Amino acid sequence: MKVKMLSRNPDHYVRETKLDLQKVPRNYDPALHPFEVPREYTRALNAVKLERVFAKPFLASLDGHRDGVNCMAKHPKSLSTVLSGACDGEVRIWNLTKRECIRTLQAHEGFVRGMCTHYCGTSFFTVGDDKTVKQWKMDGPEYGEEEEPLHTILGKTVFTGIDHHWKKDVFATCGQQVDIWDEQRTSPICSLTWGFDSISSVKFNPVETNILGSCASDRNIVLYDMRQATPLKKVILDMRTNTLCWNPMEAFVFTAANEDYNLYTFDMRSLDEPVKVHMDHVSAVLDVDYSPTGKEFVSASFDKSIRIFPVDQIHSREVYHTKRMQHVISVKWTSDNKYILCGSDEMNIRLWKANASEKLGVLTSREKAAFNYNLKLKEKFKYHPQISRIARHRHLPKTIYGQIKEQRIMKQARQRKEMNRIKHSKPGSIPFVPEKKKHIVAVVK
Amino acid sequence: MEAAPKPGSGAHVKGQGKKQKPRRYWEGGNDEAHPLPDKGSKRKWEERPQPKDAQVPKKPKQIREPRPKQKQELSSKQTQKVLRSKQTQKVLRPKQNLKDCNSDQKQELKPNQTLSGAQDPFPGPAPVSENAVNKFRRGGSKFVTKQPLKLVTKDKLKVAASEEEETSVRAARAELLLSEEPGFLEGEDGEDTATIHQSDIVEAVDIASAAKHFDLNLHQFGPYRLNYSRTGRHLALGGRRGHVATFDWITKKLMCEINVMEAVRDIRFLHTETLFAVAQKRWLHIYDNQGIELHCVRRCDRVTRLEFLPFHFLLATASETGFLTYLDVSVGKIVASLMARAGRLDVMTQNPHNAVIHLGHSNGTVSLWCPAMKEPVVKILCHRGGVRAVAVDSSGTYMATSGLDHQVKIFDLRGKYQPLTARALPQGAGHLAFSQRGLLAGGMGDVVTIWRGQGQGGFPSLDQPYLTHRPHGHIHSLQFCPFEDVLGAGHSRGFTSILVPGAGEPNFDGLESNPYRSRKQRQEWEVKALMEKIPAELIGLDPRNLGEIDVISLEQKKKERVERLGFDPEAKAPFQPKQKKKGRSSTANLVKRKIKVKDQEHREQVRQSLQQQQQQQKKLQTSQSTGPPPSALDRFKR
């Protein structure tokens, strides 16, 4: 007879001293891990509940401005510095780690319409209602020095926006026309016009640095190439576009914030149909900014909220609001992809987390592993009704909630009407127009 | 008689044990002939001990040869190449190999050669056999639709499949790290293992194992019900006449011993050894490890049998009044109370694979219950008389039943619920129990008989008993101890712990149930387990259902969407011929092109439908071929 019994030596399974780590032998045999899927599901449910519990996105409010914050600019080199311009012509520079204002200067008379930083971070430009473009040093004046701009350019008309080239000493302003300026000169290198309306914003492409886009109040978005004397092409939408932002990762993609409550992501190469129509806001969208990864963008709206959209999705993944926040005029996504800044009508700049439930500070490796595991679980089970319901749930102010409801009813009514019209007319006589194409009036080359 | 090397008795013995791997009992000569129904059943087949000189594997599947030996004896490149080419048929190699080859090509080096000129005789990660990986395969997604999938969805499915494959390969590779080997018992030539006495085994094995065989002579309060805790460390005994005791049976340390002064029908540990439930004459009581009564659950009255579902924290109770009641022990609420409509319930077991409760009834049926359904999920007619005992194996594949007709039957639980094998016993078995590795124990009167399977994962064959033992009293309950080669038998004169080599799973998972866990580890585990308590309504026949795509509601949703929109947004747009230049876009030409495309599509459709038809016919033929051969009288069948 041959016999062997299971006989374990406890020394192999129990730690020797209390200072040792506990021994945990593993066996991945599926037979020893029953109910794999239901247990993972329960874990996912817990993870998604915890995510909602820990969703506290509001970090700080930077107050100090004496009028609504009209524009903001990120520092290209320093993560902790942000610049803001107010409706009373005051410009402030903030330190985000200390959450305090480090410098104040009275830049213009009337609104500061736009501001941008030089790509090397040594100076910044502001334009104002007083028809001037001013260049300022980033550092404050020395002791005894007066607070004075480095250069001042006096224009003929009011400037409404400004943006700096990402690699050259060139900047562009907009107003009656788009002007491209060399930093050393007091007159523009070239002026580009197409039509006669006032242009509200101009933005350089961060990848294809010679291309710039502008939006005008005659409802069009115009694209220019700096190397040509004439504009490239333009698309005319239903309503006015307030501002646009280029995707920092995909050179040919930009998103336009429109007055018709929607945002449109366009592919520059084919403007006749937007890639996506993003709709969730219940009032005009005033500003938009991309995350540095190019996967998401944040939009600020007149409906007193900001929303975060994934680029490839119609609906937003997040909405931020507070009781005190009024119409949000400007918004920025910080360069470390972690925070969002928004400047609003009631003179405050607010700092938010880009990922509402993210834990800030240094994470231990086990924490990181747990977060990653939970992330994967949430993704795996995201279509389960319980989990998607919890993940989707957001508290909304009564006004927004009511308006969403109202607009849903209106939209349904429109759809119903259109369907009925198609149903009761000769087949093919009334074509079906997809949502994407509804808002495009024309493309001109 | 010779003993197998005793673990821990010197380095010399250890080394020997490693070189000569003991033959396991399931490795018979004709192992190919046995059916291997389960996907996880093919484990370790190729790990059979090899003679030292056999370098080139005999079977192409067998590929885990000791590395250093190969280096010594197969130094010439050509022999290696031969070996490799043989391996490539069945061996899974990760993609890294391809990558290596590419980089090698750039540097114009032959594969297996480094810059220094030294050769890596075993390039790439170690090969893994297909069978070892099969054990860890989850079967993938069963999702099938007629509709064409989107490219993104296809990509996602592909990525998911490749990830799953990689995890199974890695898990299979990690199997090398398992430290323990399962036990076995083999007779000499012609010797029947069933004739081997417990005393013989005790003599042959090491002291630690021998100490696991013991008798408790408790003739006053008998017959005894017993329950091992999930880690296999603790044992609870409940005597009919009120004697209740729990103890650490390995160290024989008593935790509590009380007399409840009432008849005890059944006893069961809850999720940890600190709590146990006792079914007493009137009500269900819950005690802690000191014997203090914590709860008296009056809503569960006259309970006869208890089952604890550890992942759901549900205590299932079957009562004389015919109710199956689920008590959630984490919140103390009754989740479901189901009327079985079959009279007194006194045969109950759980399926550890899917947490379905099996009830045996006096009319010979076994019914399967989920808390979410008022009616049984499945009813199986098993015996001509009443059902006396039911047991389900740990993989949830086989159910063993015994009835008043003196039969013991083994059923397949995977869909068809057909008996696989049956055997009439002189007395019939009153109690049945499955071990972790698929051994079946039956208690008949005062005899315990153990049957073993043919190969791991197969069902036990009832022809030849593996072991028998006769304790001093009439058997009242049986349970195999988890992670140990021990069978506990409660009988009318106390309790006997029987040694059954090869019963227990040798390698436990420390995070799942660890027999050596400390108090702190237990507390930590308890919190985690409570956090991931599975809701009771998720109990169903297939626990993997939750991860599958709900095709029915998916199609329903799509239908509703199409209705709401008035058109199908995912439908393929009709072909519109492009405008061509230089007069080639005449109307006739356009129509021609349209017709051409239309014809092509039609042809493709016809081809596909033909293929489908052929496949269906093949299926039909194969299914028919399994039935009885066709007869001329078939035409008169109705």
Short mmCIF file of C-alpha atoms in Angstrom, two decimals, chain A residues 10-198:
data_model
loop_
_atom_site.label_atom_id
_atom_site.label_comp_id
_atom_site.label_asym_id
_atom_site.label_seq_id
_atom_site.Cartn_x
_atom_site.Cartn_y
_atom_site.Cartn_z
CA PRO A 10 2.17 25.26 9.88
CA ASP A 11 5.52 27.04 9.79
CA HIS A 12 5.07 27.48 6.06
CA TYR A 13 1.77 29.28 6.54
CA VAL A 14 2.17 31.28 9.74
CA ARG A 15 4.57 34.18 10.13
CA GLU A 16 7.51 33.61 12.41
CA THR A 17 7.50 36.84 14.37
CA LYS A 18 5.04 39.61 14.82
CA LEU A 19 7.27 41.89 12.77
CA ASP A 20 6.87 39.76 9.68
CA LEU A 21 4.11 40.16 7.18
CA GLN A 22 1.32 37.61 7.27
CA LYS A 23 1.75 34.87 4.71
CA VAL A 24 -1.00 34.70 2.15
CA PRO A 25 -0.65 31.76 -0.23
CA ARG A 26 -2.69 32.17 -3.39
CA ASN A 27 -4.38 29.65 -5.61
CA TYR A 28 -6.16 31.06 -8.63
CA ASP A 29 -8.14 27.93 -9.39
CA PRO A 30 -11.63 29.13 -10.38
CA ALA A 31 -13.15 26.32 -8.32
CA LEU A 32 -11.87 28.02 -5.15
CA HIS A 33 -13.34 31.36 -6.17
CA PRO A 34 -17.01 30.76 -6.77
CA PHE A 35 -19.51 33.49 -7.70
CA GLU A 36 -16.86 35.43 -9.55
CA VAL A 37 -19.25 37.56 -11.57
CA PRO A 38 -21.80 38.35 -8.83
CA ARG A 39 -19.02 39.28 -6.44
CA GLU A 40 -17.41 41.55 -8.99
CA TYR A 41 -20.79 43.09 -9.64
CA THR A 42 -21.25 43.79 -5.94
CA ARG A 43 -17.81 45.32 -5.80
CA ALA A 44 -18.64 47.49 -8.79
CA LEU A 45 -21.85 48.58 -7.12
CA ASN A 46 -19.93 49.50 -3.97
CA ALA A 47 -17.31 51.31 -6.02
CA VAL A 48 -19.85 53.38 -7.87
CA LYS A 49 -21.65 54.25 -4.64
CA LEU A 50 -18.39 55.29 -3.01
CA GLU A 51 -17.58 57.37 -6.05
CA ARG A 52 -20.78 59.32 -5.52
CA VAL A 53 -20.14 59.59 -1.79
CA PHE A 54 -16.70 61.06 -2.35
CA ALA A 55 -17.75 63.34 -5.21
CA LYS A 56 -16.84 66.67 -3.66
CA PRO A 57 -15.43 68.60 -6.59
CA PHE A 58 -15.43 72.13 -5.21
CA LEU A 59 -12.03 73.07 -3.83
CA ALA A 60 -11.75 76.81 -3.41
CA SER A 61 -13.09 80.16 -4.40
CA LEU A 62 -10.65 82.92 -5.28
CA ASP A 63 -12.27 86.23 -4.46
CA GLY A 64 -10.87 89.69 -4.88
CA HIS A 65 -12.17 90.98 -8.18
CA ARG A 66 -14.51 93.88 -7.97
CA ASP A 67 -16.44 93.00 -11.10
CA GLY A 68 -17.33 89.92 -13.11
CA VAL A 69 -14.40 87.82 -14.31
CA ASN A 70 -14.42 88.21 -18.07
CA CYS A 71 -11.39 86.23 -19.15
CA MET A 72 -8.67 83.97 -17.83
CA ALA A 73 -5.30 82.71 -19.00
CA LYS A 74 -3.10 79.82 -17.98
CA HIS A 75 0.59 80.26 -17.33
CA PRO A 76 2.48 78.11 -19.85
CA LYS A 77 5.29 77.17 -17.46
CA SER A 78 3.91 77.39 -13.95
CA LEU A 79 1.01 75.16 -12.90
CA SER A 80 0.20 77.23 -9.86
CA THR A 81 -0.20 80.55 -11.64
CA VAL A 82 -3.35 81.76 -13.31
CA LEU A 83 -4.30 85.16 -14.66
CA SER A 84 -7.72 86.72 -14.74
CA GLY A 85 -9.18 89.88 -16.17
CA ALA A 86 -12.36 91.51 -14.91
CA CYS A 87 -15.05 93.71 -16.35
CA ASP A 88 -13.65 96.78 -14.58
CA GLY A 89 -10.29 96.55 -16.38
CA GLU A 90 -8.47 94.96 -13.46
CA VAL A 91 -6.09 92.06 -14.04
CA ARG A 92 -5.10 89.75 -11.19
CA ILE A 93 -2.50 87.04 -11.00
CA TRP A 94 -3.26 84.21 -8.62
CA ASN A 95 -1.24 81.58 -6.87
CA LEU A 96 -3.34 78.42 -6.83
CA THR A 97 -1.39 76.52 -4.18
CA LYS A 98 -1.75 79.35 -1.70
CA ARG A 99 -5.10 80.29 -3.19
CA GLU A 100 -4.37 83.96 -3.01
CA CYS A 101 -3.86 86.90 -5.31
CA ILE A 102 -0.20 87.71 -5.82
CA ARG A 103 -0.49 90.74 -8.07
CA THR A 104 -3.13 93.24 -9.08
CA LEU A 105 -2.93 95.75 -11.87
CA GLN A 106 -5.35 98.14 -13.44
CA ALA A 107 -4.84 97.23 -17.09
CA HIS A 108 -7.61 98.95 -18.99
CA GLU A 109 -10.46 101.35 -18.74
CA GLY A 110 -13.62 99.36 -19.15
CA PHE A 111 -13.66 95.61 -19.77
CA VAL A 112 -10.60 93.47 -20.13
CA ARG A 113 -11.87 91.72 -23.27
CA GLY A 114 -9.19 89.14 -23.66
CA MET A 115 -5.86 88.02 -22.38
CA CYS A 116 -3.16 85.52 -23.28
CA THR A 117 0.32 84.60 -22.16
CA HIS A 118 3.52 84.56 -24.14
CA TYR A 119 4.59 80.99 -24.87
CA CYS A 120 7.71 81.29 -22.72
CA GLY A 121 5.81 82.65 -19.74
CA THR A 122 7.70 85.89 -19.29
CA SER A 123 4.93 88.27 -20.28
CA PHE A 124 1.27 88.46 -21.05
CA PHE A 125 -1.02 90.49 -23.31
CA THR A 126 -4.36 92.06 -22.57
CA VAL A 127 -6.86 93.80 -24.80
CA GLY A 128 -9.53 96.09 -23.51
CA ASP A 129 -12.45 98.25 -24.36
CA ASP A 130 -10.11 101.24 -24.55
CA LYS A 131 -8.90 100.05 -28.01
CA THR A 132 -5.48 99.12 -26.72
CA VAL A 133 -3.31 96.00 -26.69
CA LYS A 134 -0.94 95.98 -23.76
CA GLN A 135 1.96 93.70 -23.05
CA TRP A 136 2.88 93.20 -19.39
CA LYS A 137 5.77 91.58 -17.60
CA MET A 138 4.78 88.44 -15.71
CA ASP A 139 6.85 89.47 -12.68
CA GLY A 140 5.77 92.46 -10.68
CA PRO A 141 7.55 95.82 -10.84
CA GLU A 142 10.77 96.30 -8.87
CA TYR A 143 10.73 98.38 -5.72
CA GLY A 144 10.02 101.95 -6.58
CA GLU A 145 9.08 101.17 -10.17
CA GLU A 146 5.72 102.14 -11.57
CA GLU A 147 3.33 99.43 -12.73
CA GLU A 148 3.57 100.01 -16.47
CA PRO A 149 3.01 97.87 -19.55
CA LEU A 150 6.04 96.85 -21.60
CA HIS A 151 4.31 97.93 -24.80
CA THR A 152 1.04 99.54 -25.63
CA ILE A 153 -0.52 99.44 -29.07
CA LEU A 154 -3.35 101.81 -29.84
CA GLY A 155 -5.79 100.34 -32.32
CA LYS A 156 -8.47 101.96 -34.44
CA THR A 157 -11.32 99.83 -33.23
CA VAL A 158 -12.21 97.90 -30.11
CA PHE A 159 -10.44 94.56 -29.71
CA THR A 160 -12.61 91.70 -28.48
CA GLY A 161 -10.13 88.90 -28.20
CA ILE A 162 -6.49 87.97 -28.37
CA ASP A 163 -4.45 84.81 -28.71
CA HIS A 164 -0.74 84.19 -28.92
CA HIS A 165 1.06 81.96 -31.39
CA TRP A 166 2.37 78.77 -29.71
CA LYS A 167 5.88 78.94 -31.14
CA LYS A 168 6.59 82.34 -32.71
CA ASP A 169 6.54 85.89 -31.40
CA VAL A 170 3.27 86.53 -33.15
CA PHE A 171 -0.17 87.18 -31.79
CA ALA A 172 -3.60 87.65 -33.24
CA THR A 173 -6.36 89.97 -32.17
CA CYS A 174 -9.93 90.20 -33.30
CA GLY A 175 -12.50 92.91 -33.45
CA GLN A 176 -13.77 94.23 -36.77
CA GLN A 177 -11.21 91.98 -38.44
CA VAL A 178 -8.57 89.45 -37.46
CA ASP A 179 -5.19 91.15 -37.16
CA ILE A 180 -1.93 89.29 -36.92
CA TRP A 181 0.79 91.21 -35.15
CA ASP A 182 4.48 90.87 -34.78
CA GLU A 183 5.46 91.58 -31.17
CA GLN A 184 8.12 94.09 -32.29
CA ARG A 185 5.82 96.23 -34.44
CA THR A 186 3.00 98.56 -33.72
CA SER A 187 1.03 97.78 -36.87
CA PRO A 188 -0.41 94.39 -37.82
CA ILE A 189 1.46 92.16 -40.28
CA CYS A 190 -1.80 91.37 -41.96
CA SER A 191 -5.51 91.87 -41.48
CA LEU A 192 -7.93 89.19 -42.50
CA THR A 193 -11.60 89.86 -43.12
CA TRP A 194 -14.50 87.91 -44.53
CA GLY A 195 -17.74 89.79 -44.21
CA PHE A 196 -18.27 92.81 -42.05
CA ASP A 197 -19.31 91.60 -38.67
CA SER A 198 -17.53 91.83 -35.39
#
